[in-house]
Every structure is written in structure tokens, then in C-alpha cells.
CSV table of C-alpha atoms in Angstrom, one decimal:
chain,number,residue,atom,x,y,z
A,14,MET,CA,3.5,18.7,14.2
A,15,ASP,CA,1.3,15.7,16.5
A,16,GLY,CA,-1.1,18.0,18.0
A,17,CYS,CA,-1.6,20.5,15.0
A,18,TYR,CA,-3.7,20.5,12.1
A,19,LEU,CA,-2.1,19.0,8.6
A,20,ALA,CA,-3.2,20.0,5.5
A,21,TRP,CA,-1.9,17.2,2.9
A,22,THR,CA,-1.2,18.5,-0.4
A,23,LYS,CA,-1.4,16.2,-3.6
A,24,PRO,CA,2.7,15.5,-3.6
A,25,MET,CA,2.4,14.5,-0.3
A,26,ASP,CA,-0.5,11.7,-1.0
A,27,THR,CA,1.4,10.6,-4.1
A,28,PHE,CA,4.9,10.9,-2.1
A,29,LEU,CA,3.1,8.9,1.0
A,30,LEU,CA,1.5,5.9,-1.5
A,31,GLU,CA,4.4,5.4,-3.5
A,32,VAL,CA,6.4,4.4,-0.1
A,33,LEU,CA,3.7,2.1,1.0
A,34,ARG,CA,3.2,0.6,-2.2
A,35,GLU,CA,7.1,-0.1,-2.2
A,36,GLN,CA,6.6,-1.5,1.4
A,37,GLN,CA,3.6,-3.8,-0.2
A,38,LEU,CA,5.9,-5.0,-2.7
A,39,LYS,CA,8.3,-6.0,0.1
A,40,GLY,CA,5.8,-8.3,1.6
A,41,LEU,CA,5.0,-5.8,4.5
A,42,LYS,CA,1.2,-5.5,3.9
A,43,GLY,CA,-1.1,-8.2,4.8
A,44,ASP,CA,-4.8,-8.9,4.4
A,45,SER,CA,-5.3,-6.8,8.2
A,46,GLY,CA,-3.2,-4.1,6.7
A,47,PHE,CA,0.4,-2.7,7.1
A,48,GLN,CA,2.9,-3.9,9.6
A,49,ALA,CA,4.7,-1.5,12.1
A,50,SER,CA,7.7,-1.4,9.9
A,51,ALA,CA,6.2,-0.4,7.2
A,52,TYR,CA,4.6,2.9,9.0
A,53,ARG,CA,7.8,3.7,10.2
A,54,LYS,CA,9.4,3.4,6.6
A,55,ALA,CA,6.4,5.9,5.5
A,56,MET,CA,6.8,8.3,8.6
A,57,GLU,CA,10.9,8.8,8.0
A,58,GLU,CA,10.0,9.3,4.4
A,59,ILE,CA,7.8,11.7,4.2
A,60,ASN,CA,9.0,14.1,7.6
A,61,THR,CA,12.3,13.9,5.7
A,62,LYS,CA,10.8,14.8,2.5
A,63,PHE,CA,8.7,17.2,3.7
A,64,ASN,CA,10.5,18.8,6.7
A,65,LEU,CA,7.5,17.9,9.0
A,66,LYS,CA,6.7,15.9,12.0
A,67,ILE,CA,4.4,13.9,11.5
A,68,ASN,CA,3.4,10.3,13.7
A,69,LYS,CA,1.8,7.2,12.6
A,70,GLU,CA,-1.2,8.2,13.9
A,71,LYS,CA,-1.6,11.1,11.0
A,72,ILE,CA,-0.8,8.5,8.4
A,73,GLN,CA,-3.8,6.1,8.9
A,74,ASN,CA,-6.3,9.0,9.3
A,75,ARG,CA,-5.1,10.4,6.0
A,76,LEU,CA,-5.2,6.6,4.5
A,77,LYS,CA,-8.7,6.0,5.9
A,78,THR,CA,-9.7,9.1,4.1
A,79,LEU,CA,-8.6,8.5,1.0
A,80,LYS,CA,-9.7,4.9,0.8
A,81,ASP,CA,-12.9,6.4,1.8
A,82,ILE,CA,-12.7,8.3,-1.5
A,83,MET,CA,-11.1,5.2,-3.2
A,84,ASN,CA,-14.4,3.0,-2.1
A,85,LEU,CA,-16.9,6.3,-3.1
A,86,THR,CA,-15.3,6.1,-6.5
A,87,LEU,CA,-15.7,2.2,-7.0
A,88,ASP,CA,-18.9,2.4,-5.6
A,89,ALA,CA,-20.1,4.8,-8.4
A,90,LEU,CA,-18.3,3.2,-11.5
A,91,LYS,CA,-20.5,0.4,-10.6
A,92,LYS,CA,-23.6,2.9,-11.6
A,93,SER,CA,-24.8,2.7,-15.2
A,94,GLY,CA,-23.6,6.3,-16.3
A,95,LEU,CA,-20.8,7.0,-15.1
A,96,THR,CA,-17.1,6.4,-16.3
A,97,TRP,CA,-13.6,7.2,-15.1
A,98,SER,CA,-11.8,9.7,-17.0
A,99,GLU,CA,-7.6,8.7,-16.7
A,100,SER,CA,-6.7,12.0,-18.6
A,101,THR,CA,-8.8,14.4,-16.0
A,102,LYS,CA,-8.4,11.8,-13.3
A,103,LYS,CA,-12.3,12.6,-12.0
A,104,VAL,CA,-15.5,10.1,-12.5
A,105,GLN,CA,-17.6,11.7,-15.6
A,106,ALA,CA,-21.1,11.5,-15.6
A,107,GLY,CA,-24.1,14.2,-16.6
A,108,PRO,CA,-25.7,16.4,-14.1
A,109,ALA,CA,-28.8,14.2,-13.9
A,110,VAL,CA,-27.1,10.9,-13.1
A,111,TRP,CA,-25.0,12.8,-10.8
A,112,ASP,CA,-28.3,14.3,-8.9
A,113,ASP,CA,-29.6,10.8,-8.4
A,114,LEU,CA,-26.4,9.3,-7.4
A,115,ILE,CA,-26.0,11.8,-4.6
A,116,LYS,CA,-29.6,11.6,-3.4
A,117,ALA,CA,-29.2,7.7,-3.1
A,118,ASN,CA,-25.7,8.5,-1.3
A,119,PRO,CA,-25.2,11.8,-0.4
A,120,LYS,CA,-21.5,11.1,0.5
A,121,MET,CA,-21.2,10.5,-3.4
A,122,ARG,CA,-21.1,15.0,-3.2
A,123,ARG,CA,-17.4,14.3,-2.0
A,124,ILE,CA,-16.2,12.9,-5.8
A,125,ARG,CA,-18.5,15.1,-8.1
A,126,ASP,CA,-16.6,17.1,-10.4
A,127,LYS,CA,-13.4,16.1,-7.7
A,128,GLU,CA,-10.1,15.3,-9.4
A,129,ILE,CA,-8.5,12.0,-8.0
A,130,CYS,CA,-5.2,12.1,-8.8
A,131,ASN,CA,-3.9,8.9,-7.1
A,132,PHE,CA,-7.0,6.9,-7.7
A,133,SER,CA,-5.4,3.9,-9.8
A,134,LEU,CA,-2.1,3.8,-7.0
A,135,LEU,CA,-5.0,3.8,-4.4
A,136,CYS,CA,-6.6,0.6,-6.2
A,137,ASP,CA,-3.6,-1.0,-6.4
A,138,ILE,CA,-2.5,-1.0,-2.5
A,139,PHE,CA,-6.0,-1.3,-1.2
A,140,GLU,CA,-8.6,-2.7,-3.8
A,141,LYS,CA,-8.0,-6.4,-3.4
A,142,ASN,CA,-8.7,-6.2,0.6
A,143,ARG,CA,-12.2,-4.9,0.0
A,144,ALA,CA,-13.1,-7.3,-3.1
A,145,SER,CA,-14.7,-10.7,-2.5
A,146,GLY,CA,-14.8,-13.5,-4.7
A,147,SER,CA,-13.8,-13.4,-8.5
A,148,THR,CA,-13.8,-9.9,-8.2
A,149,ALA,CA,-11.0,-9.8,-5.8
A,150,LYS,CA,-8.6,-11.9,-9.2
A,151,THR,CA,-7.0,-10.0,-11.4
A,152,CYS,CA,-7.8,-9.9,-14.9
A,153,LYS,CA,-4.9,-12.5,-15.4
A,154,GLU,CA,-6.2,-14.5,-12.7
A,155,ARG,CA,-9.9,-14.5,-14.3
A,156,LEU,CA,-9.2,-15.6,-17.5
A,157,GLN,CA,-6.8,-18.7,-16.1
A,158,GLN,CA,-10.1,-19.7,-14.1
A,159,TRP,CA,-12.1,-19.3,-17.5
A,160,GLU,CA,-9.5,-21.2,-19.7
A,161,ALA,CA,-9.7,-24.3,-17.0
A,162,GLU,CA,-13.7,-23.9,-16.7
A,163,ALA,CA,-14.0,-24.1,-20.7
A,164,LEU,CA,-11.7,-27.5,-20.4
A,165,THR,CA,-15.1,-29.1,-18.5
A,166,ILE,CA,-16.9,-28.8,-21.5
A,167,ASN,CA,-15.4,-32.1,-22.6
A,168,ASP,CA,-17.3,-33.6,-19.9
A,169,VAL,CA,-20.6,-33.9,-22.5
A,170,ASP,CA,-18.7,-36.8,-24.0
A,171,ARG,CA,-19.8,-38.9,-21.5
A,172,LEU,CA,-23.4,-38.6,-23.3
A,173,GLN,CA,-21.6,-40.9,-25.8
A,174,GLU,CA,-20.8,-43.9,-23.2
A,175,GLU,CA,-24.1,-43.3,-21.7
A,176,ASN,CA,-25.9,-44.1,-24.8
A,177,VAL,CA,-26.4,-47.6,-27.2
A,178,VAL,CA,-26.5,-45.5,-30.4
A,179,ILE,CA,-25.9,-41.5,-31.0
A,180,LEU,CA,-25.7,-40.1,-34.6
A,181,ASP,CA,-21.7,-40.1,-34.7
A,182,ASN,CA,-21.9,-43.8,-34.8
A,183,PHE,CA,-24.8,-44.4,-36.4
A,184,ASP,CA,-23.5,-42.6,-39.8
A,185,ASN,CA,-20.5,-44.8,-39.4
A,186,LEU,CA,-22.5,-47.8,-40.0
A,187,THR,CA,-22.1,-50.2,-42.9
A,188,GLY,CA,-24.6,-50.4,-45.0
A,189,ASP,CA,-25.7,-54.2,-43.6
A,190,THR,CA,-25.9,-52.5,-40.2
A,191,GLN,CA,-28.2,-50.4,-41.4
A,192,ASN,CA,-30.7,-52.4,-43.1
A,193,GLY,CA,-30.5,-54.3,-40.2
A,194,VAL,CA,-31.6,-51.3,-38.3
A,195,ALA,CA,-33.8,-50.4,-40.8
A,196,ASN,CA,-35.9,-53.6,-40.7
A,197,GLY,CA,-35.3,-54.5,-36.7
A,198,ALA,CA,-37.7,-53.8,-34.1
A,199,SER,CA,-39.7,-51.0,-33.5
A,200,SER,CA,-37.9,-50.7,-29.6
A,201,SER,CA,-34.3,-50.7,-31.4
A,202,SER,CA,-35.8,-47.5,-33.7
A,203,LYS,CA,-37.2,-45.6,-31.1
A,204,THR,CA,-33.3,-46.0,-29.5
A,205,THR,CA,-32.0,-44.9,-32.2
A,206,LYS,CA,-34.1,-41.6,-32.8
A,207,ARG,CA,-33.9,-40.9,-29.1
A,208,SER,CA,-30.2,-41.2,-29.2
A,209,SER,CA,-29.4,-39.6,-32.5
A,210,LYS,CA,-31.3,-36.7,-31.0
A,211,LEU,CA,-29.1,-36.6,-27.9
A,212,GLY,CA,-26.1,-36.3,-30.5
A,213,VAL,CA,-27.0,-33.3,-32.2
A,214,LYS,CA,-28.1,-31.4,-28.8
A,215,ARG,CA,-24.7,-32.5,-27.7
A,216,LYS,CA,-22.9,-31.2,-30.7
A,217,PHE,CA,-24.9,-28.2,-30.4
A,218,ASP,CA,-24.4,-27.5,-26.7
A,219,GLU,CA,-21.4,-27.7,-27.1
A,220,VAL,CA,-20.6,-25.7,-29.9
A,221,GLU,CA,-23.0,-23.3,-28.1
A,222,SER,CA,-20.4,-23.3,-24.7
A,223,ARG,CA,-17.4,-23.0,-26.9
A,224,SER,CA,-18.8,-20.2,-28.4
A,225,ALA,CA,-19.3,-18.4,-25.1
A,226,THR,CA,-16.0,-19.4,-23.9
A,227,ILE,CA,-14.3,-17.7,-27.1
A,228,GLN,CA,-16.3,-14.7,-26.6
A,229,ARG,CA,-15.5,-14.5,-22.9
A,230,GLN,CA,-11.9,-14.8,-23.2
A,231,TYR,CA,-11.7,-12.1,-25.9
A,232,ASP,CA,-13.7,-9.6,-23.8
A,233,GLU,CA,-11.3,-10.7,-21.3
A,234,GLY,CA,-8.3,-10.7,-23.5
A,235,LEU,CA,-9.7,-6.4,-24.2
A,236,MET,CA,-10.2,-5.8,-20.6
A,237,ILE,CA,-6.5,-7.0,-20.0
A,238,VAL,CA,-5.3,-4.8,-23.0
A,239,ARG,CA,-7.5,-1.8,-21.6
A,240,ASP,CA,-5.8,-2.1,-17.9
A,241,SER,CA,-2.1,-2.3,-19.6
A,242,LEU,CA,-2.7,0.8,-21.6
A,243,SER,CA,-4.3,2.4,-17.9
A,244,GLU,CA,-1.1,1.0,-16.3
A,245,ILE,CA,0.9,2.7,-19.1
A,246,GLY,CA,-1.2,5.8,-18.5
A,247,ARG,CA,-0.3,5.8,-14.9
A,248,GLN,CA,3.3,5.4,-15.0
A,249,LEU,CA,3.6,8.5,-17.3
A,250,ALA,CA,1.4,10.3,-14.7
A,251,ILE,CA,4.0,9.9,-12.0
A,252,ALA,CA,6.7,9.9,-14.2
A,253,ASN,CA,5.1,13.6,-15.2
A,254,GLU,CA,4.5,14.3,-11.5
A,255,TYR,CA,7.9,13.7,-10.4
A,256,PHE,CA,9.1,15.8,-13.1
A,257,LEU,CA,6.9,18.3,-11.8
A,258,LYS,CA,8.2,17.9,-8.2
A,259,SER,CA,11.8,18.1,-9.6
A,260,ASN,CA,10.9,21.4,-10.7
A,261,THR,CA,8.7,23.3,-8.2
A,262,ARG,CA,9.3,24.6,-5.0
A,263,VAL,CA,7.6,23.3,-2.3
A,264,TYR,CA,7.1,25.4,0.8
A,265,THR,CA,7.1,23.9,4.5
A,266,PRO,CA,4.8,25.1,7.0
A,267,GLU,CA,7.4,26.9,8.9
A,268,GLU,CA,8.2,29.1,5.5
A,269,ILE,CA,4.7,30.0,5.1
A,270,TYR,CA,3.6,31.1,9.0
A,271,ALA,CA,6.9,33.2,8.6
A,272,GLU,CA,6.4,34.8,5.4
A,273,VAL,CA,2.6,35.2,6.2
A,274,GLN,CA,3.4,37.0,9.9
A,275,LYS,CA,5.5,39.9,8.2
A,276,LEU,CA,1.8,41.0,6.9
A,277,GLU,CA,0.3,41.8,10.4
A,278,LEU,CA,-2.7,40.0,9.7
A,279,SER,CA,-5.4,39.0,12.7
A,280,ASP,CA,-5.7,35.5,13.7
A,281,ASP,CA,-8.4,34.1,11.7
A,282,ASN,CA,-6.8,35.9,8.4
A,283,MET,CA,-3.2,34.6,9.3
A,284,LEU,CA,-4.7,31.1,9.6
A,285,GLY,CA,-6.9,31.2,6.7
A,286,VAL,CA,-3.7,32.5,4.4
A,287,VAL,CA,-1.6,29.2,6.2
A,288,ASP,CA,-4.2,27.1,4.6
A,289,LEU,CA,-4.5,28.0,1.3
A,290,LEU,CA,-0.8,28.4,0.9
A,291,MET,CA,-0.4,25.0,2.4
A,292,PHE,CA,-3.0,23.4,0.4
A,293,ASP,CA,-2.4,24.9,-2.9
A,294,ASN,CA,1.6,25.3,-4.1
A,295,LYS,CA,0.8,26.9,-7.1
A,296,LYS,CA,-0.8,29.8,-5.3
A,297,ALA,CA,2.0,29.0,-2.4
A,298,GLY,CA,4.6,30.1,-5.4
A,299,SER,CA,2.8,33.2,-6.5
A,300,PHE,CA,2.3,34.6,-3.0
A,301,PHE,CA,6.3,33.9,-2.5
A,302,GLY,CA,6.8,35.3,-6.2
A,303,CYS,CA,5.2,38.4,-5.3
A,304,PRO,CA,6.6,41.7,-4.4
A,305,ASP,CA,6.2,42.6,-0.8
A,306,GLU,CA,4.7,45.9,-1.6
A,307,LEU,CA,1.8,44.1,-3.8
A,308,LYS,CA,1.1,41.3,-0.7
A,309,GLY,CA,-1.8,43.1,0.5
A,310,ARG,CA,-3.4,43.3,-3.0
A,311,TRP,CA,-2.7,39.7,-3.1
A,312,LEU,CA,-4.6,38.7,-0.3
A,313,GLN,CA,-7.4,41.2,-1.2
A,314,ARG,CA,-8.0,39.6,-4.3
A,315,ASN,CA,-7.6,35.6,-3.3
A,316,GLY,CA,-10.6,37.1,-0.2
A,317,PHE,CA,-8.7,38.0,2.7
């Protein structure tokens, strides 16, 4: 298997990523990638599950392909007019938006109208490696950061200490003192007016800053709720995938080759049929379930 072409199926991709996610949670993945023991575990698990003999290089190559797709998807979702649909597992956009995006970056053809089943799982494992600055933080971390920043608004209170008179104190003066200020030197009157304006401005700035902070926290709270709902949807999808896998027969490459060889096809057609059946398990099930006398017609209907 090491020197042969390997057609990765969606169940194989999902299984590989789930195993690596477990290894990540065990602390076997750093900024530079997974440790050797994590790859060994992934090889053992996937070879046992799908009766394969693949090596570390094939797993790394597949991960590179999946990460490329993840990065394209993340870059696309930064653009105006493109959104992610959790139900279809696709990037959604109108034809004109796609055309403009592909014109700017032809590689975007790889994700146009393509189902990206494991996008959330890929982001869980790899997105933080590509991020930097605030984008490398979770929603909870960003919320905590903003909450800490909100505390610094109190620094504006230093204005009260730095000015002789401000509006708050001026309003609390006794009547005699107010008369004294009103009848005092012109320089004192100017100081009062200037300081009063500073007090009003300080209050306005403080209210405005706190309002902006509350809005940010509200928006971030909505983001946390959205992410939580997305995670629930992802877990339900994983559970559904497990259910489907437990009830769907997965044919091994050896079984497929053995069945196709019975049809006495040319080498090119045989390889083409094998690739089709290995990539599409539903068609593989249809082919194996078809009576032997109708398999020739089945191949014709599928372009062979």
C-alpha cells in the first residue's frame, strides 16, 4: 500500500481527524505539529479500522491537503458575501461572488460548491496554529480580555485629581463658598469654567466608553452562543456519522479489486471502476448489491 495510490474516503478522513483530535487533547500536539507517538497511534487505528497498510507520510500528505482546504475556506469566509452553512457543510455565495473570488484566487475552485464535512473538526485541531494576535484566542479569552480592558476606564478619574475644581465638586459647594467663587478673581472664574468643561467631558467619555464596552461584551456573548450552537451541531453530525458508519458496509480495496476483476475489463477501465468505488461508498454498495448478470449494465450507466 505504501507505493500505491490511496483514495481517501470521507469516513477515513473523519476517523483520522478524530484520532488526532484525541491525541491533541492528550497533549501530543505542539506548535510545530503532532508528536511521533500521535502519528503512530493514528497509523495503528486507521490501518486496523479500514484494513490498510499506510505509513506516516501518507497521513501527513492527507493532513496537508485537508489543511489547505481549511485555509481556503477560512480565507473565503473573510470576504463579503460568503457564509458557512452548517447544514450543507458548504461555503455559500452567489455565482457572481464566486466568479470574483476565483478570479482573484483560482485555488478557490477547490471549495466552490464542495462539501467540506470536517471543517469544524479541522478548525479545532489546526486553526489556532495559523492564527496570530487576537485571532488566536477563543471567544471566551477575547471576552476576558475586553472585560480587563473595561477596568482601565477608571483611569479617567485621575482627571479629578489633576484639576483644582471640576463640575462634581463645584455642585457640592456651600452657598457661601459659591458666592465667594462668583465674586473672586477672574482667574479663579476661568479655572472653574475650564475645569467644569473637563468634568462634563470626562463624564461623557466615560459613559461613551462603557457603552461601547457593554456593546462589545453583548456581541461577544452572542458569538459564544453561536459557537456553542455550532459545536452542538458538530457533535450531532459526528453522532450521525457514527450511526451511519455502524450501519453502512465499508468495502476494502482488496474486496473491490477482487469483484471488479471478475468482469474482464481492460486495465484502464478496471482502475477507473476501482477508483470510483473506493471514493464513493454508496456506489460501491450499489455495485456489490447488483446481480452479477447486471453488473455490465451498471458499469455502462456509470460511464464505463
